[in-house]
C-alpha positions as a Python dict, from the first residue, in 0.01 Angstrom:
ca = {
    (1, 'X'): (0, 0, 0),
    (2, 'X'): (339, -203, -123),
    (3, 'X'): (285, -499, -361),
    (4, 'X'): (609, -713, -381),
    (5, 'X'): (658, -1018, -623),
    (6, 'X'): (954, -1261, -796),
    (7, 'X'): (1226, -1103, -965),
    (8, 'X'): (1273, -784, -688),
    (9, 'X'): (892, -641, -852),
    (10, 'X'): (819, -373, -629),
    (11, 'X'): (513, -117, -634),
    (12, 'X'): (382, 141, -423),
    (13, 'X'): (58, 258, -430),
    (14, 'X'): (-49, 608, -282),
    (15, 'X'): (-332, 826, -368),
    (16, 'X'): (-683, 1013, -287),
    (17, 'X'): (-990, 777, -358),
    (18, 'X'): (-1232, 1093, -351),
    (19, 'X'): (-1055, 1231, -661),
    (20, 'X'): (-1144, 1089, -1008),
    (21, 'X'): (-769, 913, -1124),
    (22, 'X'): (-676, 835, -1519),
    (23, 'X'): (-682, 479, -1625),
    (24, 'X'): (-324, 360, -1783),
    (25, 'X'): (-309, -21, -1874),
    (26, 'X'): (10, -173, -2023),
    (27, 'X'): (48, -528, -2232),
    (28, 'X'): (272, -668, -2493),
    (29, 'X'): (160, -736, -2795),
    (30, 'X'): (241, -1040, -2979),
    (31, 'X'): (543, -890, -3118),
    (32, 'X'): (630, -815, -2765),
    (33, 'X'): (592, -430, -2810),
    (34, 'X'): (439, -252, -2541),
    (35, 'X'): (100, -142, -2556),
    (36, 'X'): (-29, 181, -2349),
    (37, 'X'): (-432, 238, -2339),
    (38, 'X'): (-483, 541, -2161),
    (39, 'X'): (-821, 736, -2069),
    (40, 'X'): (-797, 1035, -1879),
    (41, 'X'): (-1219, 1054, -1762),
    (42, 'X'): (-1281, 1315, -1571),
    (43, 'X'): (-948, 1350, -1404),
    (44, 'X'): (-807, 1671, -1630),
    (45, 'X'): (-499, 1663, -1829),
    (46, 'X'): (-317, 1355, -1857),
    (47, 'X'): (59, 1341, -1989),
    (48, 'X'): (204, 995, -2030),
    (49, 'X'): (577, 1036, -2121),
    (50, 'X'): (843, 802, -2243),
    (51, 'X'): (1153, 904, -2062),
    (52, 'X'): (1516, 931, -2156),
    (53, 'X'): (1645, 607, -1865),
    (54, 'X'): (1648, 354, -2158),
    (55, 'X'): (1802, 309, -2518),
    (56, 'X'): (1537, 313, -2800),
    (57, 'X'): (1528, 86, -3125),
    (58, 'X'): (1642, 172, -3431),
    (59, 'X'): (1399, 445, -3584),
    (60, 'X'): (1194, 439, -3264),
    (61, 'X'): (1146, 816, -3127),
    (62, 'X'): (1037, 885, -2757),
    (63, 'X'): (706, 942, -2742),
    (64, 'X'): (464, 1136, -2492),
    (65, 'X'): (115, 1100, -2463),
    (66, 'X'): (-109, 1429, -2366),
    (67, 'X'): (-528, 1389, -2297),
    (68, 'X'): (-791, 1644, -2224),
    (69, 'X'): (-1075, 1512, -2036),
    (70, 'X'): (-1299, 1204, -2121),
    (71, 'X'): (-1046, 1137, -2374),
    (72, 'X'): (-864, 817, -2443),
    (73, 'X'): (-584, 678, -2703),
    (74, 'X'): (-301, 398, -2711),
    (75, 'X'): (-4, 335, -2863),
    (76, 'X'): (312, 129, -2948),
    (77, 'X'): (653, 89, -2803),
    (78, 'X'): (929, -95, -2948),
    (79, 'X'): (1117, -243, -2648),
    (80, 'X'): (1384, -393, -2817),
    (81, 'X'): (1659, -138, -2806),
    (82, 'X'): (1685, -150, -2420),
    (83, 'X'): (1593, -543, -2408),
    (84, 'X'): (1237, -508, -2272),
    (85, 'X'): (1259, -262, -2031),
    (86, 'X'): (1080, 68, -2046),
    (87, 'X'): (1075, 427, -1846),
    (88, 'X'): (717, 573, -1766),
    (89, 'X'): (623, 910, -1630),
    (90, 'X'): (227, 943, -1568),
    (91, 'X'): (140, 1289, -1492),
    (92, 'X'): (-186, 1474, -1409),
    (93, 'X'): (-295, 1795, -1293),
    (94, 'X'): (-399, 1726, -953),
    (95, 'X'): (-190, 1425, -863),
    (96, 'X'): (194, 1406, -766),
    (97, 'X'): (400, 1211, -1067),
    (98, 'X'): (411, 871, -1045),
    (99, 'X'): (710, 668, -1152),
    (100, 'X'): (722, 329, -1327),
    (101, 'X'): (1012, 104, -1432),
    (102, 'X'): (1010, -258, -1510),
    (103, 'X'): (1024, -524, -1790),
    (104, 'X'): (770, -701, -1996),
    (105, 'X'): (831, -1054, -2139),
    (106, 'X'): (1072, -1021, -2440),
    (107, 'X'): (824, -1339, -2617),
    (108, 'X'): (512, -1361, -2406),
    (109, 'X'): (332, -1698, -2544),
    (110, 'X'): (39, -1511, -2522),
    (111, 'X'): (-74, -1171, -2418),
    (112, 'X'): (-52, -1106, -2088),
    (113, 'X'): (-297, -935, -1824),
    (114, 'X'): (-332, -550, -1842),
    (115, 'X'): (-126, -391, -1543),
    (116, 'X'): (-277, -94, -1321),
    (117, 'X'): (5, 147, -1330),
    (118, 'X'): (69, 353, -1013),
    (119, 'X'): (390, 419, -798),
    (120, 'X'): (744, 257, -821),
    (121, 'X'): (814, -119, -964),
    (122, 'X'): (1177, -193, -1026),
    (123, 'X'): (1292, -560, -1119),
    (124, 'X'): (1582, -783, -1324),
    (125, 'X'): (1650, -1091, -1300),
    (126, 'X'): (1860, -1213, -1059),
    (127, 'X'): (2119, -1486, -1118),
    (128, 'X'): (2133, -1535, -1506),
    (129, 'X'): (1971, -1895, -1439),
    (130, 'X'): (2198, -1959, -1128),
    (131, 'X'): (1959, -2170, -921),
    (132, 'X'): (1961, -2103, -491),
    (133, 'X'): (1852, -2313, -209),
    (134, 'X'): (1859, -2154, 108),
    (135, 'X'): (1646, -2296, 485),
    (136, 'X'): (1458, -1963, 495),
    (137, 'X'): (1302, -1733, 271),
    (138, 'X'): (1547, -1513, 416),
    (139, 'X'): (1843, -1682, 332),
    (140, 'X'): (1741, -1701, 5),
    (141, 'X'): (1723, -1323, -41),
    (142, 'X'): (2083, -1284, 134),
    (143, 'X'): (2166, -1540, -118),
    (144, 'X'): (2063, -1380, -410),
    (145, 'X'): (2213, -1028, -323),
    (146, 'X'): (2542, -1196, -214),
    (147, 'X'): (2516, -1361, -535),
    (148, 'X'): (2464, -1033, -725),
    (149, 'X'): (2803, -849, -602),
    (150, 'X'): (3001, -1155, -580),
    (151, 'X'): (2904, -1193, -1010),
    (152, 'X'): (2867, -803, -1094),
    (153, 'X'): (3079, -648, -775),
    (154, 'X'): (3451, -639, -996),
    (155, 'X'): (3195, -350, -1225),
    (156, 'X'): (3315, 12, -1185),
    (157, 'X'): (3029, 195, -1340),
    (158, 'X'): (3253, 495, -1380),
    (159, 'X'): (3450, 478, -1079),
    (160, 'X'): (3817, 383, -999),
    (161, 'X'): (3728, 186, -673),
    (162, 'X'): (3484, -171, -769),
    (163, 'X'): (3185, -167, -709),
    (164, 'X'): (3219, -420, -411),
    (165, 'X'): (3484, -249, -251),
    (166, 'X'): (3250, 82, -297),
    (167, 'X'): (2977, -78, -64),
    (168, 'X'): (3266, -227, 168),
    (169, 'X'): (3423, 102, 223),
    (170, 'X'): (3093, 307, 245),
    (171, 'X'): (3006, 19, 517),
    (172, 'X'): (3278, 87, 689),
    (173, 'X'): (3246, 495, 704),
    (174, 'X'): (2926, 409, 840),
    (175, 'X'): (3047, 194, 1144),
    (176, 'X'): (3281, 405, 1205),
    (177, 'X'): (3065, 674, 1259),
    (178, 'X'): (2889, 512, 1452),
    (179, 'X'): (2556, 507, 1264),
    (180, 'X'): (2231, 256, 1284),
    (181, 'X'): (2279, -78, 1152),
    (182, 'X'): (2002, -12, 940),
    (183, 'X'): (2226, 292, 825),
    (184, 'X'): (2528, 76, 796),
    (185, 'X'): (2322, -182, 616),
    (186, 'X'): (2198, 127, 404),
    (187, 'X'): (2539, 207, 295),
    (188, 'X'): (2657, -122, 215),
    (189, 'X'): (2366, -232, -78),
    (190, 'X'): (2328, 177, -130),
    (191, 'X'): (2420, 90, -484),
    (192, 'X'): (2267, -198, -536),
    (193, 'X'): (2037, -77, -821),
    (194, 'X'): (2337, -24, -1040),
    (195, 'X'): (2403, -390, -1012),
    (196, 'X'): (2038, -461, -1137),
    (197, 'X'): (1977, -214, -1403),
    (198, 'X'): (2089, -339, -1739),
    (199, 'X'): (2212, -61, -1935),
    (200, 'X'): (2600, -128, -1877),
    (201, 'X'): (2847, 21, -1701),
    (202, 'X'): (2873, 335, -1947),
    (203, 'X'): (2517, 434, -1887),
    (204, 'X'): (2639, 776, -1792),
    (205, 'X'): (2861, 829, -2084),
    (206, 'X'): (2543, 764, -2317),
    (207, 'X'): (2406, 1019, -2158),
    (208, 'X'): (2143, 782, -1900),
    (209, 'X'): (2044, 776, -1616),
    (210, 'X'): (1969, 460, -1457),
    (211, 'X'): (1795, 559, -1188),
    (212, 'X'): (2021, 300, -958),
    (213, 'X'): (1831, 456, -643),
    (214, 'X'): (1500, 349, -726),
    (215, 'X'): (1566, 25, -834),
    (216, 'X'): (1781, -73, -555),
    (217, 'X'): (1527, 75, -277),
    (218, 'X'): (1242, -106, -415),
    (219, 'X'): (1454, -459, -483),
    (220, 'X'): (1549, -430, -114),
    (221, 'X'): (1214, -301, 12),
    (222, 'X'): (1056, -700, -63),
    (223, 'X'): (1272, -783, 237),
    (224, 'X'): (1436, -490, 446),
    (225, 'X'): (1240, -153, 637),
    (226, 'X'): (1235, 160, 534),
    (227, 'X'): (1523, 283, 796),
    (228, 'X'): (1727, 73, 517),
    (229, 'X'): (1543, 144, 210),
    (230, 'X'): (1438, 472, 223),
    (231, 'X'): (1813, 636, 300),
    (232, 'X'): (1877, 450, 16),
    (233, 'X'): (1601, 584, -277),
    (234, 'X'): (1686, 940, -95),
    (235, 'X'): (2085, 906, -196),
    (236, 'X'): (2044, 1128, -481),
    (237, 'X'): (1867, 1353, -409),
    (238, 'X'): (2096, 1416, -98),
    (239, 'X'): (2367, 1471, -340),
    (240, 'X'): (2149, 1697, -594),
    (241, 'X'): (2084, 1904, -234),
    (242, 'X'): (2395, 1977, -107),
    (243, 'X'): (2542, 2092, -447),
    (244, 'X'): (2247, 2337, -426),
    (245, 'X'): (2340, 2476, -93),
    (246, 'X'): (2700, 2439, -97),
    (247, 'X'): (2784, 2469, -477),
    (248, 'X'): (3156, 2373, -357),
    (249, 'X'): (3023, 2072, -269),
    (250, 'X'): (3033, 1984, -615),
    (251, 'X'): (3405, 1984, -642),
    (252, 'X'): (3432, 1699, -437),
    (253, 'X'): (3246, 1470, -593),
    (254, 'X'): (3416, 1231, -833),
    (255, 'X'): (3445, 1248, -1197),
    (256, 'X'): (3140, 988, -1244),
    (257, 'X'): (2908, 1091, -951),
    (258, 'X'): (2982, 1484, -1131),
    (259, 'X'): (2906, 1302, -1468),
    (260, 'X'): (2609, 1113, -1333),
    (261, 'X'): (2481, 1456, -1138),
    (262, 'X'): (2372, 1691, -1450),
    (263, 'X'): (2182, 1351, -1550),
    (264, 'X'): (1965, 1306, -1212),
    (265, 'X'): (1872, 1640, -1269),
    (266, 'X'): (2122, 1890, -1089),
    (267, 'X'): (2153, 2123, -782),
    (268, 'X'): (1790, 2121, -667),
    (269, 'X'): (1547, 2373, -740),
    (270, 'X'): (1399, 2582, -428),
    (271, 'X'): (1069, 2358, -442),
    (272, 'X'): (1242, 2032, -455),
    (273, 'X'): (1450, 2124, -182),
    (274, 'X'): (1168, 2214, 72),
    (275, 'X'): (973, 1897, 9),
    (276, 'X'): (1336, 1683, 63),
    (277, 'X'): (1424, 1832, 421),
    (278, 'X'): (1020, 1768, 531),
    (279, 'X'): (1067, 1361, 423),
    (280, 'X'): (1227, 1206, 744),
    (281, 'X'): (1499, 1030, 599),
    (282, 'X'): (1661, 1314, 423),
    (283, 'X'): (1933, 1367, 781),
    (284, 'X'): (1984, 949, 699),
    (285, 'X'): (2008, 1025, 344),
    (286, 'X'): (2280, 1331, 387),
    (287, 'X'): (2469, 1132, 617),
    (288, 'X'): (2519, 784, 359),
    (289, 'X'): (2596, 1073, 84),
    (290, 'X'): (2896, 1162, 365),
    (291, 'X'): (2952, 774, 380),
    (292, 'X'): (2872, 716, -18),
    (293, 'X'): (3213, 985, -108),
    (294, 'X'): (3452, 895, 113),
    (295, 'X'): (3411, 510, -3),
    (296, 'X'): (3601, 536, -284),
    (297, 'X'): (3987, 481, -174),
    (298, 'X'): (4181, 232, -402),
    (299, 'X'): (4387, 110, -67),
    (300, 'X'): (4119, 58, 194),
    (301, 'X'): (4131, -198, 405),
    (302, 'X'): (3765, -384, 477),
    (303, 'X'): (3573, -668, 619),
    (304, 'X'): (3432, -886, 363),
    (305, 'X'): (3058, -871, 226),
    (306, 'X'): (2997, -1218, 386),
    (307, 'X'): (3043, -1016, 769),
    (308, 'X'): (2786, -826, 672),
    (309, 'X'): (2543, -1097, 698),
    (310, 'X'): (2427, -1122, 1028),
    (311, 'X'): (2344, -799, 1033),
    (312, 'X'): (2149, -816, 766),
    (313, 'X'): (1956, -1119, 852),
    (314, 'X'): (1872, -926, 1188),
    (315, 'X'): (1726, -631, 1006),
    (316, 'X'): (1546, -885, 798),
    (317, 'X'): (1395, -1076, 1092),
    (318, 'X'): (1327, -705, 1235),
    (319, 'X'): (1099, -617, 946),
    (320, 'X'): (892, -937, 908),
    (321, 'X'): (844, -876, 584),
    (322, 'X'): (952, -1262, 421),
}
């Protein structure tokens, strides 16, 4: 089940209903710290783990979370070092990891509902109070990622090439190969997610990783199909796979995406890679990684982003999702 909502809010929920599941509930308090109530029940050992994508206050240390059954505890994070927005891994020991990032109101007038945490939510806001009309609920969203590269697309996060002229050119490899236009669609807002997330553009320098991928995937899946999407949250770990099989591979990345590798976790591990060739997007996800490097010429000549749009109002239409 997928639960979209303002602001690019994305979840995805996926589990077993026979199995007994942990209970994890997040609010802020009224000092706008985050509070985590936890109970494990009867589902075994529970690890809830603050991870390393987001600055912490001053004095604030990262904190993890470990219960035995039919035991239950909360705690406190201070959001304000990474302006609200948090980094949650929720493990247990028969369930797959599930993934959560998003913010919580930085002054909540009061406290707000407890959330169910499960799956992938990924959100920021959009145009920094820029207000959009648009005839369709399509338009709108076209509008508002338009509107996001023509604000944030002169950022380089690392790279010599923009970040507009990164999507252009990795467009164009993608046409020119002759791929999908969901692929070609796919390689165009592939980076997305680094426009979103709200570390900076030296995330990777202070040693973070923004998890661009995920952000940008579930933004894009309120509007777009997976053949678009899912190519898209795969991107990575296309890149951590073929520097496990071909360790040359490595050598022709580019200073940043080499920089940015160790942080996403490396050459794959043996396990990691035999669960990444069974998901059936990893050949769509290889071939934007193809697409993704060779997108980063300082002379290219492109099309503009606003060419793009019919195509991505068709995929839009396609998916019926708005």
């Amino acid at each position: 089940m997928t639960v979209h909502g303002p602001n690019g809010f994305y979840r995805r929920f996926a589990g077993d209903t026979s199995r007994t599941q942990p209970s994890i509930k997040v609010l802020p308090d009224a000092h706008a710290r985050l509070v985590l109530r936890l109970a494990s029940g009867r589902a075994g050992l529970v690890i809830a783990q603050m991870d390393e994508a987001y600055p912490l206050s001053d004095g604030q240390a990262r904190q993890t979370v470990t219960l035995k059954a039919a035991q239950a505890a909360q705690t406190v994070w201070d959001l304000r070092g990474s302006d609200h927005w948090y980094d949650l891994t929720l493990t247990h020991a028969t369930i797959p990891p599930s993934f959560s990032v998003w913010p919580v109101t930085s002054k909540p007038a009061k406290p707000a509902a407890p959330i169910q945490v499960s799956g992938v939510c990924a959100c920021r806001p959009l145009s920094n109070g820029h207000r959009m009309t648009s005839s369709s609920p399509a338009d709108t969203f076209l509008a508002e990622i338009t509107d996001l590269f023509s604000r944030l697309g002169d950022l380089h996060y690392g790279e010599d090439v923009t970040q507009m002229d990164h999507a252009l050119q990795t467009a164009l490899h993608a046409k020119l190969d002759g791929a999908s236009p969901a692929l070609v669609a796919a390689a165009l807002l592939h980076d997305v997610g680094h426009l979103m997330q709200k570390i900076g553009e030296d995330a990777a320098d202070r040693g973070i990783d923004t998890r661009h991928e995920q952000i940008g995937a579930g933004y894009l899946a309120r509007a777009f199909g997976p053949d678009v999407t899912e190519p898209i949250r795969l991107h990575v770990a296309a890149k951590r796979y073929r520097v496990a099989v071909d360790p040359a591979y490595a050598s022709r990345l580019s200073d940043a995406s080499q920089q940015s590798l160790a942080l996403q976790g490396g050459p794959m591990r043996p396990d990691e890679i035999k669960v990444f060739l069974a998901d059936p997007y990893a050949v769509a996800a290889q071939r934007l990684r193809d697409y993704d490097e060779a997108g980063k010429d300082l002379d290219a000549d492109v099309a503009s982003f606003e060419s793009y749009h019919d195509l991505m109002r068709g995929l839009i239409d396609q998916a019926g999702k708005l």
